[in-house]
Amino acid sequence: MEPLRIDVPAPSRAYTITIVDRGVDRLRAVLDAAKLPERRFLVSSPVVWRFHGAQIAKALGGAETPILIADGEKNKHLATVSRVYDALTKANADRASTLVVVGGGVIGDMAGFAAATYLRGIPLVHVPTTLLAQVDSAIGGKVGVNHPLGKNLIGAFYQPHAVVIDPLLLKTLPRREFRAGLYEVIKYGMTSSPSLFDRIGRERTAIFDRSPEALTPIIAESCRIKADIVVKDERESGLRRILNFGHTAGHALEAVTKYRRYRHGEAVAYGMLVVAALARARNALAEQDQKALAALISSLGPLPPVADVSANQIVDAMKHDKKMVAGRLHVVLPTAIGATTIVDDVTEKEMRAALKAVGFKN
Ligand SMILES: NC(=O)c1ccc[n+]([C@@H]2O[C@H](COP(=O)([O-])OP(=O)(O)OC[C@H]3O[C@@H](n4cnc5c(N)ncnc54)[C@H](O)[C@@H]3O)[C@@H](O)[C@H]2O)c1
Ligand SMILES: [Zn+2]
């Protein structure tokens, strides 16, 4: 199979995403073609390394001893990033070093931040290993960590020098993580691509079998959509906000349940249902499109329930998230499958009604 290449000519740095089965085996060739410095440091997590470390170490032959740091949202803080600085310093890594990051979004965000800040920036290559990381976090250049008082409060914009996506790495991903990533793919369908939306439904079985023939097109289309938006609005001053589709209520749901109960993608799935209910109530979205979204989401399997989470609590969390200006919320609303509009006049009352329509309690 020929590799698929997606160029990302971002203003701060242009790079290429390479998507191909066994892409890991081509790592060295990709890094050499991108003329990346030859001292190569791998950063990964013990979990990911146990599954894929041998293949990756072999592919990169001659790389330094891997730096393994714990993943999981609770480890996404500066102390963990410090372990990467420690290892790099001890090994005398200089600017002629490349950091190759192999993991999900947590490892990618943390090691990406280390690459952005160590010696004020060394070359960074992402090898994302979760579906969420392959379609979202490894592209676009946001890196960073959580602060005890809030998620992703410390970070930078730092585009990678290359991204290598190997759909076969997803074979070992737990089913729940895999599904969580698929909700983000639905998001891209909802904001930008009716054909992507339809494809998820049509090929659901092959997708769940993790067949690379089924996965490659949906990963590639998601990357194209995100890359296109990032290139036009790298620092999120306008257009990039549409990628927050479903994330207003999603983030609030994660926050009120202390990031423990839902995977990020699951919370986004609820968030998408909420904005669809809002749009429907305003007559901005056809009933059949709202139903198509709900049907596609439920076809992936049940979501953890929200019946005991109160709509008021969610609205309060949105206020803290500064999504609210003068009592009105900024929201990305769907107007059709593949089309959105940004509004800034959603009232608390409307939001509460939409949350209740989706199943949140009074
Ligand atoms: N930078 C961005 O633009 C951006 C965008 C979206 C999300 N994020 C961040 O991404 C993070 C979530 O990322 P995630 O969903 O990938 O979670 P994660 O990195 O925590 O990975 C989820 C789990 O899967 C395991 N895992 C990873 N790859 C595996 C594989 N191939 N086989 C088996 N197990 C594997 C990990 O050990 C972990 O337990 C959040 O912190 C979020 O803030 C960043
Ligand atoms: Zn997201």
Short mmCIF file of C-alpha atoms and ligand atoms in Angstrom, two decimals:
data_model
loop_
_atom_site.label_atom_id
_atom_site.label_comp_id
_atom_site.label_asym_id
_atom_site.label_seq_id
_atom_site.Cartn_x
_atom_site.Cartn_y
_atom_site.Cartn_z
CA MET A 1 0.00 0.00 0.00
CA GLU A 2 1.28 3.45 -0.93
CA PRO A 3 1.57 5.94 1.93
CA LEU A 4 -0.97 8.73 1.96
CA ARG A 5 0.60 12.12 2.51
CA ILE A 6 -1.14 15.23 3.78
CA ASP A 7 0.82 18.47 3.73
CA VAL A 8 0.17 20.92 6.52
CA PRO A 9 1.58 24.31 5.47
CA ALA A 10 0.97 25.97 8.83
CA PRO A 11 2.33 29.53 9.12
CA SER A 12 4.79 28.65 11.89
CA ARG A 13 6.00 25.43 10.27
CA ALA A 14 5.08 23.27 7.29
CA TYR A 15 5.11 19.51 7.79
CA THR A 16 3.73 16.31 6.37
CA ILE A 17 1.41 13.72 7.86
CA THR A 18 2.18 10.24 6.52
CA ILE A 19 -0.56 7.63 6.88
CA VAL A 20 0.23 4.03 6.03
CA ASP A 21 -0.07 0.49 7.44
CA ARG A 22 3.14 -0.44 9.18
CA GLY A 23 4.09 3.21 9.00
CA VAL A 24 6.17 2.59 12.11
CA ASP A 25 8.54 0.47 10.03
CA ARG A 26 9.16 3.47 7.79
CA LEU A 27 9.91 5.85 10.64
CA ARG A 28 13.59 6.13 9.94
CA ALA A 29 13.03 6.81 6.24
CA VAL A 30 10.42 9.47 7.02
CA LEU A 31 12.69 11.20 9.54
CA ASP A 32 15.63 11.08 7.16
CA ALA A 33 13.54 12.45 4.29
CA ALA A 34 12.45 15.33 6.54
CA LYS A 35 16.17 15.89 7.31
CA LEU A 36 15.61 15.63 11.04
CA PRO A 37 18.65 15.50 13.33
CA GLU A 38 20.10 12.06 13.80
CA ARG A 39 20.18 11.81 17.56
CA ARG A 40 16.74 10.43 18.12
CA PHE A 41 15.06 10.22 21.48
CA LEU A 42 11.89 8.22 21.93
CA VAL A 43 9.27 9.18 24.48
CA SER A 44 6.42 6.80 25.22
CA SER A 45 4.43 5.27 28.06
CA PRO A 46 5.04 1.87 29.67
CA VAL A 47 1.66 0.64 28.37
CA VAL A 48 2.26 1.66 24.78
CA TRP A 49 5.86 0.52 24.89
CA ARG A 50 4.87 -2.94 26.09
CA PHE A 51 2.69 -3.39 23.02
CA HIS A 52 4.70 -1.65 20.34
CA GLY A 53 8.14 -0.81 21.74
CA ALA A 54 10.03 -3.67 20.12
CA GLN A 55 8.76 -2.80 16.65
CA ILE A 56 9.48 0.89 17.12
CA ALA A 57 12.95 0.43 18.58
CA LYS A 58 13.83 -1.86 15.71
CA ALA A 59 12.47 0.58 13.12
CA LEU A 60 14.47 3.45 14.53
CA GLY A 61 17.58 1.33 15.20
CA GLY A 62 20.28 3.25 17.03
CA ALA A 63 17.88 5.55 18.89
CA GLU A 64 18.66 6.41 22.50
CA THR A 65 17.17 4.43 25.41
CA PRO A 66 13.43 5.21 25.41
CA ILE A 67 12.15 7.71 27.94
CA LEU A 68 9.01 6.15 29.44
CA ILE A 69 6.60 8.38 31.33
CA ALA A 70 3.20 7.50 32.76
CA ASP A 71 0.13 8.40 30.70
CA GLY A 72 -3.41 8.89 31.93
CA GLU A 73 -4.93 12.29 32.53
CA LYS A 74 -3.90 12.32 36.20
CA ASN A 75 -0.22 12.27 35.22
CA LYS A 76 -0.53 15.10 32.71
CA HIS A 77 1.32 17.75 34.70
CA LEU A 78 4.64 19.56 34.84
CA ALA A 79 6.31 17.04 37.17
CA THR A 80 5.95 14.34 34.51
CA VAL A 81 7.30 16.65 31.81
CA SER A 82 10.28 17.30 34.08
CA ARG A 83 11.21 13.64 33.83
CA VAL A 84 11.65 14.16 30.09
CA TYR A 85 13.86 17.22 30.68
CA ASP A 86 15.89 15.19 33.20
CA ALA A 87 16.49 12.35 30.76
CA LEU A 88 17.39 14.73 27.91
CA THR A 89 19.78 16.71 30.07
CA LYS A 90 21.49 13.60 31.42
CA ALA A 91 22.00 12.35 27.88
CA ASN A 92 23.37 15.75 26.81
CA ALA A 93 20.68 16.15 24.18
CA ASP A 94 21.33 19.29 22.17
CA ARG A 95 19.41 21.09 19.43
CA ALA A 96 20.63 18.50 16.97
CA SER A 97 18.29 15.99 18.60
CA THR A 98 14.83 14.84 17.56
CA LEU A 99 12.09 13.85 19.99
CA VAL A 100 9.96 11.04 18.60
CA VAL A 101 6.79 10.77 20.65
CA VAL A 102 4.86 7.51 20.61
CA GLY A 103 1.57 7.49 22.48
CA GLY A 104 -1.94 8.80 22.95
CA GLY A 105 -2.95 12.42 23.41
CA VAL A 106 -1.63 12.62 26.96
CA ILE A 107 1.90 11.54 26.01
CA GLY A 108 1.75 13.65 22.83
CA ASP A 109 0.71 16.80 24.69
CA MET A 110 3.30 16.32 27.45
CA ALA A 111 6.28 15.28 25.32
CA GLY A 112 5.28 17.85 22.70
CA PHE A 113 5.49 20.49 25.41
CA ALA A 114 8.91 19.14 26.44
CA ALA A 115 10.07 19.41 22.80
CA ALA A 116 8.70 22.96 22.57
CA THR A 117 10.53 24.12 25.67
CA TYR A 118 13.73 22.07 26.01
CA LEU A 119 16.49 24.40 24.76
CA ARG A 120 13.63 26.62 23.53
CA GLY A 121 12.57 23.98 21.07
CA ILE A 122 13.93 20.82 19.46
CA PRO A 123 12.48 18.90 16.49
CA LEU A 124 9.35 16.89 17.30
CA VAL A 125 7.78 13.91 15.56
CA HIS A 126 4.41 12.53 16.60
CA VAL A 127 3.58 8.84 16.25
CA PRO A 128 0.04 8.84 17.66
CA THR A 129 -1.21 5.52 19.01
CA THR A 130 -4.86 6.23 19.90
CA LEU A 131 -7.58 7.06 17.39
CA LEU A 132 -8.11 10.39 19.16
CA ALA A 133 -4.44 11.26 18.80
CA GLN A 134 -4.36 10.15 15.15
CA VAL A 135 -7.31 12.31 14.13
CA ASP A 136 -6.91 15.19 16.53
CA SER A 137 -4.23 15.83 19.13
CA ALA A 138 -1.12 14.95 17.07
CA ILE A 139 -1.96 17.58 14.46
CA GLY A 140 -2.43 21.26 14.97
CA GLY A 141 0.42 22.09 17.32
CA LYS A 142 -1.32 22.47 20.67
CA VAL A 143 0.90 21.00 23.39
CA GLY A 144 0.71 21.35 27.14
CA VAL A 145 -0.26 20.05 30.54
CA ASN A 146 -2.90 20.47 33.21
CA HIS A 147 -2.65 22.66 36.30
CA PRO A 148 -4.32 21.55 39.56
CA LEU A 149 -6.87 24.34 38.94
CA GLY A 150 -7.70 23.50 35.35
CA LYS A 151 -7.14 21.41 32.27
CA ASN A 152 -4.54 22.37 29.66
CA LEU A 153 -3.80 25.68 31.40
CA ILE A 154 -0.08 25.50 30.65
CA GLY A 155 1.01 25.07 27.07
CA ALA A 156 2.27 26.31 23.77
CA PHE A 157 1.60 26.25 20.07
CA TYR A 158 4.37 24.10 18.64
CA GLN A 159 3.82 22.36 15.32
CA PRO A 160 5.53 19.00 14.91
CA HIS A 161 8.17 18.48 12.20
CA ALA A 162 6.44 15.32 10.99
CA VAL A 163 3.54 13.05 11.93
CA VAL A 164 3.52 9.33 11.15
CA ILE A 165 0.17 7.56 11.47
CA ASP A 166 0.04 3.78 11.46
CA PRO A 167 -3.57 2.54 11.68
CA LEU A 168 -2.32 -0.91 12.72
CA LEU A 169 -1.22 0.53 16.06
CA LEU A 170 -4.92 0.81 16.92
CA LYS A 171 -5.35 -2.98 17.02
CA THR A 172 -4.30 -3.04 20.68
CA LEU A 173 -6.40 -0.06 21.75
CA PRO A 174 -9.16 -0.91 24.29
CA ARG A 175 -12.59 -0.75 22.66
CA ARG A 176 -13.78 2.10 24.83
CA GLU A 177 -10.78 4.26 23.86
CA PHE A 178 -11.36 3.41 20.23
CA ARG A 179 -15.00 4.46 20.41
CA ALA A 180 -14.06 7.66 22.22
CA GLY A 181 -11.89 8.59 19.22
CA LEU A 182 -14.70 7.78 16.79
CA TYR A 183 -16.93 10.45 18.34
CA GLU A 184 -14.31 13.01 17.32
CA VAL A 185 -14.47 11.63 13.79
CA ILE A 186 -18.25 12.14 13.89
CA LYS A 187 -17.49 15.71 14.96
CA TYR A 188 -15.51 16.30 11.75
CA GLY A 189 -18.39 14.82 9.76
CA MET A 190 -20.85 17.13 11.48
CA THR A 191 -18.78 20.29 11.02
CA SER A 192 -17.33 19.71 7.59
CA SER A 193 -18.09 16.50 5.71
CA PRO A 194 -21.39 14.72 5.05
CA SER A 195 -19.48 12.00 3.19
CA LEU A 196 -17.30 11.27 6.23
CA PHE A 197 -20.44 11.19 8.38
CA ASP A 198 -22.11 8.68 6.04
CA ARG A 199 -18.99 6.55 5.78
CA ILE A 200 -18.82 5.97 9.54
CA GLY A 201 -22.34 4.55 9.51
CA ARG A 202 -21.84 2.54 6.33
CA GLU A 203 -18.53 0.97 7.36
CA ARG A 204 -19.15 0.66 11.05
CA THR A 205 -18.45 -3.07 11.25
CA ALA A 206 -15.16 -2.90 9.35
CA ILE A 207 -14.16 0.15 11.38
CA PHE A 208 -14.79 -1.72 14.63
CA ASP A 209 -12.77 -4.65 13.27
CA ARG A 210 -9.95 -2.06 13.00
CA SER A 211 -9.52 -2.96 9.35
CA PRO A 212 -6.88 -0.60 7.96
CA GLU A 213 -8.82 -0.36 4.68
CA ALA A 214 -11.76 1.06 6.63
CA LEU A 215 -9.69 3.16 9.05
CA THR A 216 -7.28 4.86 6.65
CA PRO A 217 -9.92 6.89 4.76
CA ILE A 218 -11.64 8.15 7.91
CA ILE A 219 -8.35 9.03 9.59
CA ALA A 220 -7.10 10.76 6.45
CA GLU A 221 -10.29 12.76 5.96
CA SER A 222 -10.28 13.84 9.63
CA CYS A 223 -6.63 14.94 9.33
CA ARG A 224 -7.38 16.86 6.13
CA ILE A 225 -10.27 18.70 7.76
CA LYS A 226 -8.28 19.60 10.86
CA ALA A 227 -5.13 20.51 8.89
CA ASP A 228 -7.10 22.76 6.56
CA ILE A 229 -8.59 24.66 9.49
CA VAL A 230 -5.30 24.89 11.41
CA VAL A 231 -3.47 26.26 8.37
CA LYS A 232 -6.05 29.04 8.06
CA ASP A 233 -6.23 29.85 11.76
CA GLU A 234 -3.24 28.41 13.58
CA ARG A 235 -3.76 30.22 16.89
CA GLU A 236 -7.51 29.88 17.15
CA SER A 237 -8.59 33.45 16.64
CA GLY A 238 -11.69 32.52 14.65
CA LEU A 239 -12.26 29.64 12.24
CA ARG A 240 -10.48 27.04 14.41
CA ARG A 241 -13.26 27.47 16.95
CA ILE A 242 -15.52 25.28 14.85
CA LEU A 243 -13.35 22.38 16.02
CA ASN A 244 -14.90 23.05 19.42
CA PHE A 245 -18.18 21.71 18.08
CA GLY A 246 -19.78 19.70 20.89
CA HIS A 247 -17.03 20.77 23.27
CA THR A 248 -18.84 23.49 25.25
CA ALA A 249 -21.17 21.08 27.01
CA GLY A 250 -18.58 18.29 26.61
CA HIS A 251 -15.90 20.11 28.60
CA ALA A 252 -18.44 21.14 31.22
CA LEU A 253 -19.56 17.52 31.61
CA GLU A 254 -15.95 16.37 32.03
CA ALA A 255 -15.29 19.09 34.59
CA VAL A 256 -18.35 18.47 36.78
CA THR A 257 -17.58 14.76 36.86
CA LYS A 258 -13.91 15.51 37.64
CA TYR A 259 -12.60 13.90 34.44
CA ARG A 260 -13.29 10.47 35.92
CA ARG A 261 -16.50 9.24 34.49
CA TYR A 262 -16.37 9.94 30.75
CA ARG A 263 -13.66 9.66 28.20
CA HIS A 264 -13.24 13.01 26.47
CA GLY A 265 -14.86 11.71 23.28
CA GLU A 266 -17.87 10.41 25.20
CA ALA A 267 -18.43 13.83 26.75
CA VAL A 268 -18.13 15.36 23.27
CA ALA A 269 -20.76 12.91 22.01
CA TYR A 270 -23.16 14.32 24.61
CA GLY A 271 -22.03 17.82 23.72
CA MET A 272 -22.93 17.24 20.07
CA LEU A 273 -26.37 15.94 21.04
CA VAL A 274 -26.88 19.05 23.16
CA VAL A 275 -26.03 21.52 20.37
CA ALA A 276 -28.19 19.54 17.98
CA ALA A 277 -31.11 19.87 20.44
CA LEU A 278 -30.39 23.60 20.73
CA ALA A 279 -30.29 24.05 16.98
CA ARG A 280 -33.47 22.01 16.58
CA ALA A 281 -35.28 24.15 19.16
CA ARG A 282 -34.29 27.23 17.15
CA ASN A 283 -35.43 25.55 13.96
CA ALA A 284 -31.91 25.91 12.63
CA LEU A 285 -31.46 22.15 12.08
CA ALA A 286 -33.84 19.73 10.33
CA GLU A 287 -35.36 17.03 12.48
CA GLN A 288 -33.98 14.30 10.22
CA ASP A 289 -30.42 15.60 10.65
CA GLN A 290 -30.80 15.68 14.41
CA LYS A 291 -32.09 12.11 14.29
CA ALA A 292 -29.25 11.00 12.00
CA LEU A 293 -26.69 12.31 14.49
CA ALA A 294 -28.41 10.62 17.44
CA ALA A 295 -28.68 7.35 15.48
CA LEU A 296 -25.02 7.36 14.44
CA ILE A 297 -23.87 8.06 18.00
CA SER A 298 -26.06 5.34 19.47
CA SER A 299 -25.00 2.86 16.77
CA LEU A 300 -21.49 2.92 18.26
CA GLY A 301 -22.82 1.58 21.56
CA PRO A 302 -24.18 2.95 24.82
CA LEU A 303 -22.68 6.05 26.45
CA PRO A 304 -22.20 6.24 30.23
CA PRO A 305 -25.45 7.75 31.58
CA VAL A 306 -26.03 11.42 32.44
CA ALA A 307 -29.43 11.10 34.14
CA ASP A 308 -27.92 11.96 37.53
CA VAL A 309 -25.95 15.00 36.30
CA SER A 310 -27.86 18.22 36.71
CA ALA A 311 -28.32 20.66 33.84
CA ASN A 312 -27.75 23.56 36.25
CA GLN A 313 -24.36 22.24 37.25
CA ILE A 314 -23.35 21.99 33.60
CA VAL A 315 -24.45 25.57 32.92
CA ASP A 316 -22.49 26.76 35.97
CA ALA A 317 -19.39 24.98 34.70
CA MET A 318 -19.79 26.72 31.33
CA LYS A 319 -19.76 30.07 33.11
CA HIS A 320 -16.43 29.18 34.71
CA ASP A 321 -15.06 28.05 31.39
CA LYS A 322 -15.50 31.67 30.18
CA LYS A 323 -17.75 30.46 27.41
CA MET A 324 -20.30 32.95 28.63
CA VAL A 325 -20.21 36.68 27.95
CA ALA A 326 -22.82 38.93 29.59
CA GLY A 327 -25.09 35.99 30.37
CA ARG A 328 -24.98 34.64 26.80
CA LEU A 329 -23.11 31.60 25.57
CA HIS A 330 -20.96 31.29 22.47
CA VAL A 331 -21.85 28.02 20.78
CA VAL A 332 -21.08 26.25 17.50
CA LEU A 333 -24.49 25.13 16.24
CA PRO A 334 -25.10 22.54 13.53
CA THR A 335 -27.25 23.73 10.63
CA ALA A 336 -27.04 20.47 8.62
CA ILE A 337 -24.78 17.39 8.50
CA GLY A 338 -21.48 19.01 7.49
CA ALA A 339 -22.39 22.62 8.24
CA THR A 340 -22.27 24.86 11.31
CA THR A 341 -22.76 28.42 12.40
CA ILE A 342 -21.29 30.20 15.43
CA VAL A 343 -23.79 32.06 17.59
CA ASP A 344 -23.16 34.20 20.66
CA ASP A 345 -26.67 34.65 22.00
CA VAL A 346 -27.63 31.34 23.60
CA THR A 347 -29.38 31.98 26.90
CA GLU A 348 -28.96 29.86 30.02
CA LYS A 349 -32.60 28.88 29.74
CA GLU A 350 -32.18 27.57 26.20
CA MET A 351 -29.05 25.65 27.22
CA ARG A 352 -30.82 24.08 30.19
CA ALA A 353 -33.72 23.01 27.98
CA ALA A 354 -31.33 21.40 25.49
CA LEU A 355 -29.46 19.57 28.26
CA LYS A 356 -32.72 18.22 29.63
CA ALA A 357 -33.83 17.14 26.16
CA VAL A 358 -30.69 15.01 25.96
CA GLY A 359 -31.34 13.38 29.37
CA PHE A 360 -29.64 15.54 32.00
CA LYS A 361 -31.63 15.95 35.20
CA ASN A 362 -33.36 19.12 36.31
N1 LIG B 1 -3.31 18.84 21.53
C1 LIG B 1 -4.53 18.79 21.08
O1 LIG B 1 -4.89 19.48 20.12
C2 LIG B 1 -5.50 17.88 21.74
C3 LIG B 1 -6.71 17.59 21.11
C4 LIG B 1 -7.57 16.68 21.73
C5 LIG B 1 -7.21 16.09 22.92
N2 LIG B 1 -6.02 16.40 23.51
C6 LIG B 1 -5.61 15.76 24.77
O2 LIG B 1 -5.48 14.37 24.54
C7 LIG B 1 -5.65 13.69 25.76
C8 LIG B 1 -6.47 12.44 25.54
O3 LIG B 1 -5.78 11.62 24.65
P1 LIG B 1 -6.16 10.08 24.46
O4 LIG B 1 -7.62 9.95 24.36
O5 LIG B 1 -5.31 9.58 23.37
O6 LIG B 1 -5.81 9.45 25.87
P2 LIG B 1 -4.49 8.77 26.50
O7 LIG B 1 -3.26 9.34 25.92
O8 LIG B 1 -4.68 8.85 27.96
O9 LIG B 1 -4.61 7.27 26.01
C9 LIG B 1 -5.70 6.51 26.44
C10 LIG B 1 -5.27 5.15 26.98
O10 LIG B 1 -4.90 4.30 25.89
C11 LIG B 1 -3.64 3.68 26.15
N3 LIG B 1 -3.04 3.47 24.83
C12 LIG B 1 -2.55 4.41 23.99
N4 LIG B 1 -2.22 3.85 22.81
C13 LIG B 1 -2.49 2.53 22.91
C14 LIG B 1 -2.39 1.43 22.02
N5 LIG B 1 -1.99 1.60 20.75
N6 LIG B 1 -2.76 0.22 22.47
C15 LIG B 1 -3.23 0.05 23.73
N7 LIG B 1 -3.37 1.05 24.61
C16 LIG B 1 -3.01 2.28 24.20
C17 LIG B 1 -2.93 4.63 27.06
O11 LIG B 1 -1.98 3.96 27.84
C18 LIG B 1 -4.08 5.19 27.91
O12 LIG B 1 -4.35 4.34 28.98
C19 LIG B 1 -6.28 14.69 26.73
O13 LIG B 1 -5.33 15.05 27.70
C20 LIG B 1 -6.62 15.88 25.85
O14 LIG B 1 -6.49 17.11 26.54
C21 LIG B 1 -5.17 17.27 22.93
ZN ZN B 2 -12.00 16.94 21.51
#
